[in-house]
């Protein structure tokens, strides 16, 4: 069955309609027009512009937090309530802010995706130069490019085949795979994912050497660090925990709420975790949160000259 | 030894793994080779995912909308999304000596949005934490040190148990609150710690931090090691034993 | 909802005005102090060990003629990465003076863009724009471990003499720290991810813990704005301390500020308490959640003397509008629930529903749980379908909208005309004979009454 | 830290304090690979949480359907992989249908699919039934927004999974809801249980939104997440929990008690003893370092 599309507004046009494409085209043209207009902007105007835009962007979320949102027009499970209509300005603004939320949440994400090109450009420039100037290690840059190009081609062809070709559903099953799917699987699962796992597991080595170097009874702090870490590690070592807890369990009353019951390794760790680790981390995070809030305010209101806020 | 796609895939995976591990001994050409493969693939995949996982759904589809298909409602296209393209591309002015300021427009938007959100989420994030840190500090019963153990207590008994703060709980709560407060106190910057109390507070704060860190370190070790063990299993068992020796 | 003010926002039902006020208070603390700092320049900041080492580190790098490495973490473009870059700007300025090579590796394209900008500025401000090499600021990969591999490769190849890891780091933190350590680099590190800090502590020479990271730029540059906001942050932290300490004293029963309290206990699925008491010596569980019930429901009520913990139990009906608290394993005093009202974002929102002829609005409540807390507690497998709703107060011809019906009972979702059968039951023209067992599909249903004129009616 | 100047001869203490990394790493490799080849018995008393989880699974009626959240990928396979294996083997043997969904990572569904296929083959090889996609299990794929998805599943699974398609044995696509696995699912409670295998924070998201809806909830998490998740088990919001490698070994031990003579032991039994060697090495290394420090202090004194 067919569902009707929501009614057209100034902002929304029927999918595939020429009107939509026209508006999109115009939007792009206007956008670029503005960009080039900005080239002519006098130095004074620049800061004002950037500051203003930054402020507006932040203002949305502040309003979202402070402006009273109308009582729910719809339930958590999607079924509508009768009075979902604004009655006055306050509410219509409220509705507008509410409806805009899913749209706005995507902005940052979309914009930074557009910026990825810059990153790629940086890579291409650095390794391209190595390659063409035959600088030392240019061979490896060549390898990098090969890998990159291969992944891009294979990735997109596979994406196209598994989405937009007739009978593509079959490709779900490896038994129906074509060479592109195998290539994609080899590059992505066989290599990329596998290398992720490999690099992740390298950490184990570093943990060993770091612990070996750092866990010295040098200062009070180091000693505390060491001893807590050891308690926890022991509580994770099955045999030790097993024996220890057994020993504890044999203390009369341990299993029936006696004090002794709290001294099984696992309980000790749990206690440390809940009464020292948790509040300690909470304390740090509280400070960090305040710091982030302050930093956020400084950025939003462009209070810092220089740095990242508009110069 | 079984020659098939899986063997090839695993073999490559193993060689790559060894390649990356080889850096542990020292930086060498073999590592460099795999490092660059890794980078190349990662960037390549980022370029693929850029469209397939981000822009396609969160930008393009919303911009052009969709026509109704069997069982699925269609959506109108919201053309205004198109404006994001030029705005995003403004970032590319960053390399221009004269006009690099234009790159601050998309940056400003991203940062502005983030900053605004801080104000919006702060309370939802820390309010509950503050509230759950508020705990009764003194016992109101000494009938038992810890909470007495009752097999299947009646709800009345449960209320009783919950209504009372047993010394053990009180001690834990005091430790909890003290830890939290002294840690926060440790992060006060604008005070000269002349006052003995403040001094000892922030010192103990630092020590209690170390307890927390030690615990984190210890509990992370198990996971990291099991991941390494898994890699070893991958090399010795899945690849060598099963595919190469074909056992 | 005609007689509900349009200024009555949902978000205020969530956290109450308290959360908003506190947030604004903190914001004002920060802004006020920034303003204050603008006037008097000499404000005190305590010494931060890691930061004094920056110059030493760069100096050492210069002696060895080896590059200074900087990594702003893997995070997106936000205050954390920007803060890191601000510190790096300071670092690169010093490095520029010594004309010491720098390497800044980004794991996020947007961050990379800003980094280009900031570092170039840094060089320009030193009047050394010509010494700036665009390729010294690099984007490597946005994939965590590819980035890790690339950075450690770079550290080893270029033998970095000083390494700065400031920002959002995750599991890869140790890879960087140990690799840099293996080439004997001086390391200054900080992660806002407190779970990674221990690894930096273990492997690095200097670590900025938590908040010190944000204090850094104020400490280094002494810009009034930064110093001021740092003092503001201290005010915020002190008020945090006050809240926790004050609250704890307030709810400590032995202090007898509140001696007695009646608790109406209802067992709500999932919030229900364990049947066996776990070992303690561990602080008791989470804070309670305020929860609302309908008039007439009987609930267990306990009178608890919180001084002694004496408990008497009895059954009482809930009175309209009265709050019912779900007890979780911890002590409750009036101060406690009172504090919860303020502190705990309430999971359940109240929805007002009025009828024009009904002066006193009737409270229908639903929870974050979409099925919701019910008005309708039973429904018959018949046509028309007979619904039970204690004290529904409907009159013949009223229209009701029902929502939250699941499975077979989704037939109930919609707007219907009611035929009143009794004060507690009424019927709607729906064939529910095939709808299945009501209880196990719809623990509860919510409905609301509409003025007889609005909306079309499903017949 | 500056590497000590090699020209001056080292005292024993200094030697002990500065063992070359290479050696340490080599020993670690040995410690983590050699034990894999031997089957070393480790005494094990499964935690109550693991027992509860296993019993909950074991008491599910044959032919019923459970929901499996699979939020893990290769990178945490060492722990979550073992948990997933144990879970799926139990489900297979009990003849329980299952639907697999993911809210964490676009790659997770593929990982889960391959794992299930592999396990099914293995079960068949050892005389088990194994499972067939579409008839015994369906893959519901990846859901981008964890919170919204959890809410939707709680509200109405048919809505949540309505748009999802899966592959029939003949290779064509069909609406997952029409599959033998989900055709009887109308409401959340038509699932007999939800088991979430996760290496990320989706655990809390799921508990907050799906606990207390009359659907038994089981969780299998990594070692790091163990303590924080245990809190929900204590408050009975979880019917069962198994955490980390220990959890895997617990499940396998319990399986061995129930399914005699079948393949019960996997990663858990292999990895857990090995883990002991690794941890022991760590402790030894720390001790050596400290002894070294003391010796050299004595030397100076």
mmCIF file of C-alpha atoms in Angstrom, chain C residues 119-261:
data_model
loop_
_atom_site.group_PDB
_atom_site.id
_atom_site.type_symbol
_atom_site.label_atom_id
_atom_site.label_comp_id
_atom_site.label_asym_id
_atom_site.label_seq_id
_atom_site.Cartn_x
_atom_site.Cartn_y
_atom_site.Cartn_z
ATOM 1 C CA UNK C 119 49.480 26.824 14.779
ATOM 2 C CA UNK C 120 49.955 29.134 11.825
ATOM 3 C CA UNK C 121 48.724 32.002 14.015
ATOM 4 C CA UNK C 122 51.179 30.958 16.709
ATOM 5 C CA UNK C 123 54.069 31.241 14.264
ATOM 6 C CA UNK C 124 52.793 34.519 12.881
ATOM 7 C CA UNK C 125 52.479 36.038 16.352
ATOM 8 C CA UNK C 126 56.137 35.162 16.864
ATOM 9 C CA UNK C 127 56.851 36.871 13.540
ATOM 10 C CA UNK C 128 58.224 33.588 12.243
ATOM 11 C CA UNK C 129 55.532 32.801 9.667
ATOM 12 C CA UNK C 130 58.230 31.745 7.216
ATOM 13 C CA UNK C 131 59.363 28.949 9.552
ATOM 14 C CA UNK C 132 55.898 27.402 9.552
ATOM 15 C CA UNK C 133 55.596 24.206 7.536
ATOM 16 C CA UNK C 134 52.006 23.246 6.759
ATOM 17 C CA UNK C 135 52.978 19.566 6.795
ATOM 18 C CA UNK C 136 54.100 19.746 10.406
ATOM 19 C CA UNK C 137 50.383 19.642 11.215
ATOM 20 C CA UNK C 138 49.015 16.392 9.873
ATOM 21 C CA UNK C 139 45.837 14.396 9.612
ATOM 22 C CA UNK C 140 46.712 10.709 9.919
ATOM 23 C CA UNK C 141 43.502 8.706 10.208
ATOM 24 C CA UNK C 142 40.161 8.912 11.963
ATOM 25 C CA UNK C 143 40.313 5.199 12.720
ATOM 26 C CA UNK C 144 41.461 4.646 16.299
ATOM 27 C CA UNK C 145 44.102 1.997 15.844
ATOM 28 C CA UNK C 146 45.268 3.019 12.396
ATOM 29 C CA UNK C 147 45.932 6.382 14.019
ATOM 30 C CA UNK C 148 47.728 4.655 16.880
ATOM 31 C CA UNK C 149 49.920 2.667 14.469
ATOM 32 C CA UNK C 150 50.750 5.767 12.454
ATOM 33 C CA UNK C 151 51.632 7.888 15.488
ATOM 34 C CA UNK C 152 53.867 5.268 17.061
ATOM 35 C CA UNK C 153 55.537 4.745 13.683
ATOM 36 C CA UNK C 154 56.149 8.480 13.482
ATOM 37 C CA UNK C 155 57.481 8.677 17.039
ATOM 38 C CA UNK C 156 59.966 5.900 16.347
ATOM 39 C CA UNK C 157 61.096 7.144 12.950
ATOM 40 C CA UNK C 158 61.523 10.778 13.893
ATOM 41 C CA UNK C 159 62.763 9.993 17.409
ATOM 42 C CA UNK C 160 60.606 12.658 19.028
ATOM 43 C CA UNK C 161 62.389 14.155 22.042
ATOM 44 C CA UNK C 162 59.296 15.641 23.680
ATOM 45 C CA UNK C 163 55.752 14.334 23.394
ATOM 46 C CA UNK C 164 52.522 16.070 24.403
ATOM 47 C CA UNK C 165 49.413 13.902 24.581
ATOM 48 C CA UNK C 166 46.600 16.212 25.633
ATOM 49 C CA UNK C 167 42.914 15.700 24.933
ATOM 50 C CA UNK C 168 40.504 12.819 24.581
ATOM 51 C CA UNK C 169 42.399 9.545 24.598
ATOM 52 C CA UNK C 170 41.067 6.036 24.779
ATOM 53 C CA UNK C 171 42.668 2.606 24.769
ATOM 54 C CA UNK C 172 45.422 3.837 22.447
ATOM 55 C CA UNK C 173 46.803 6.134 25.159
ATOM 56 C CA UNK C 174 49.226 3.502 26.421
ATOM 57 C CA UNK C 175 50.490 2.717 22.915
ATOM 58 C CA UNK C 176 51.563 6.347 22.500
ATOM 59 C CA UNK C 177 52.954 6.727 25.992
ATOM 60 C CA UNK C 178 55.052 3.542 25.964
ATOM 61 C CA UNK C 179 56.333 4.082 22.436
ATOM 62 C CA UNK C 180 57.407 7.639 23.249
ATOM 63 C CA UNK C 181 58.940 6.374 26.457
ATOM 64 C CA UNK C 182 60.927 3.749 24.533
ATOM 65 C CA UNK C 183 62.679 6.484 22.532
ATOM 66 C CA UNK C 184 63.362 8.374 25.749
ATOM 67 C CA UNK C 185 61.064 11.317 25.063
ATOM 68 C CA UNK C 186 59.899 13.575 27.863
ATOM 69 C CA UNK C 187 56.133 13.119 28.001
ATOM 70 C CA UNK C 188 53.455 15.474 29.259
ATOM 71 C CA UNK C 189 50.025 13.882 29.043
ATOM 72 C CA UNK C 190 46.433 14.309 30.065
ATOM 73 C CA UNK C 191 43.206 12.580 29.187
ATOM 74 C CA UNK C 192 39.745 13.830 30.003
ATOM 75 C CA UNK C 193 38.817 10.156 29.927
ATOM 76 C CA UNK C 194 39.602 9.415 33.564
ATOM 77 C CA UNK C 195 39.739 5.706 32.704
ATOM 78 C CA UNK C 196 42.914 6.363 30.691
ATOM 79 C CA UNK C 197 44.664 8.587 33.221
ATOM 80 C CA UNK C 198 46.193 5.679 35.169
ATOM 81 C CA UNK C 199 48.033 4.512 32.086
ATOM 82 C CA UNK C 200 49.447 7.947 31.474
ATOM 83 C CA UNK C 201 50.448 8.114 35.138
ATOM 84 C CA UNK C 202 52.247 4.803 34.751
ATOM 85 C CA UNK C 203 54.072 5.681 31.543
ATOM 86 C CA UNK C 204 54.528 9.461 31.373
ATOM 87 C CA UNK C 205 56.796 11.905 33.165
ATOM 88 C CA UNK C 206 54.132 14.519 33.858
ATOM 89 C CA UNK C 207 50.376 14.022 33.877
ATOM 90 C CA UNK C 208 47.680 16.660 34.054
ATOM 91 C CA UNK C 209 44.850 14.969 35.939
ATOM 92 C CA UNK C 210 41.290 15.792 34.999
ATOM 93 C CA UNK C 211 40.571 19.454 35.495
ATOM 94 C CA UNK C 212 44.207 20.588 35.479
ATOM 95 C CA UNK C 213 43.906 20.176 31.730
ATOM 96 C CA UNK C 214 41.434 23.057 31.545
ATOM 97 C CA UNK C 215 43.416 25.085 34.061
ATOM 98 C CA UNK C 216 46.500 24.762 31.871
ATOM 99 C CA UNK C 217 45.946 27.576 29.398
ATOM 100 C CA UNK C 218 45.001 29.983 32.180
ATOM 101 C CA UNK C 219 48.168 28.971 34.021
ATOM 102 C CA UNK C 220 50.374 29.376 30.964
ATOM 103 C CA UNK C 221 48.992 32.551 29.431
ATOM 104 C CA UNK C 222 47.600 34.314 32.546
ATOM 105 C CA UNK C 223 44.979 35.875 30.271
ATOM 106 C CA UNK C 224 42.445 37.577 32.587
ATOM 107 C CA UNK C 225 39.534 35.888 30.814
ATOM 108 C CA UNK C 226 40.986 32.439 31.438
ATOM 109 C CA UNK C 227 42.088 33.128 34.995
ATOM 110 C CA UNK C 228 38.682 34.584 35.776
ATOM 111 C CA UNK C 229 36.801 31.619 34.418
ATOM 112 C CA UNK C 230 39.132 29.341 36.380
ATOM 113 C CA UNK C 231 38.142 31.113 39.583
ATOM 114 C CA UNK C 232 34.511 30.855 38.522
ATOM 115 C CA UNK C 233 34.974 27.124 38.102
ATOM 116 C CA UNK C 234 36.298 26.952 41.653
ATOM 117 C CA UNK C 235 33.146 28.653 42.881
ATOM 118 C CA UNK C 236 31.117 26.024 41.005
ATOM 119 C CA UNK C 237 33.097 23.182 42.561
ATOM 120 C CA UNK C 238 32.691 24.636 46.028
ATOM 121 C CA UNK C 239 28.940 24.845 45.542
ATOM 122 C CA UNK C 240 29.050 21.210 44.388
ATOM 123 C CA UNK C 241 30.863 20.294 47.616
ATOM 124 C CA UNK C 242 28.301 22.259 49.599
ATOM 125 C CA UNK C 243 25.399 20.473 47.924
ATOM 126 C CA UNK C 244 26.760 16.990 48.611
ATOM 127 C CA UNK C 245 27.882 17.718 52.165
ATOM 128 C CA UNK C 246 24.762 19.643 53.102
ATOM 129 C CA UNK C 247 22.487 17.050 51.555
ATOM 130 C CA UNK C 248 24.245 14.191 53.315
ATOM 131 C CA UNK C 249 23.950 15.878 56.694
ATOM 132 C CA UNK C 250 20.320 16.679 55.952
ATOM 133 C CA UNK C 251 19.348 13.071 55.268
ATOM 134 C CA UNK C 252 21.395 11.588 58.086
ATOM 135 C CA UNK C 253 18.598 10.368 60.357
ATOM 136 C CA UNK C 254 20.686 10.200 63.519
ATOM 137 C CA UNK C 255 21.051 13.950 63.331
ATOM 138 C CA UNK C 256 17.300 13.911 63.777
ATOM 139 C CA UNK C 257 16.571 16.814 61.473
ATOM 140 C CA UNK C 258 13.642 14.745 60.231
ATOM 141 C CA UNK C 259 12.509 12.105 62.662
ATOM 142 C CA UNK C 260 9.529 10.432 61.031
ATOM 143 C CA UNK C 261 8.122 9.784 57.620
#
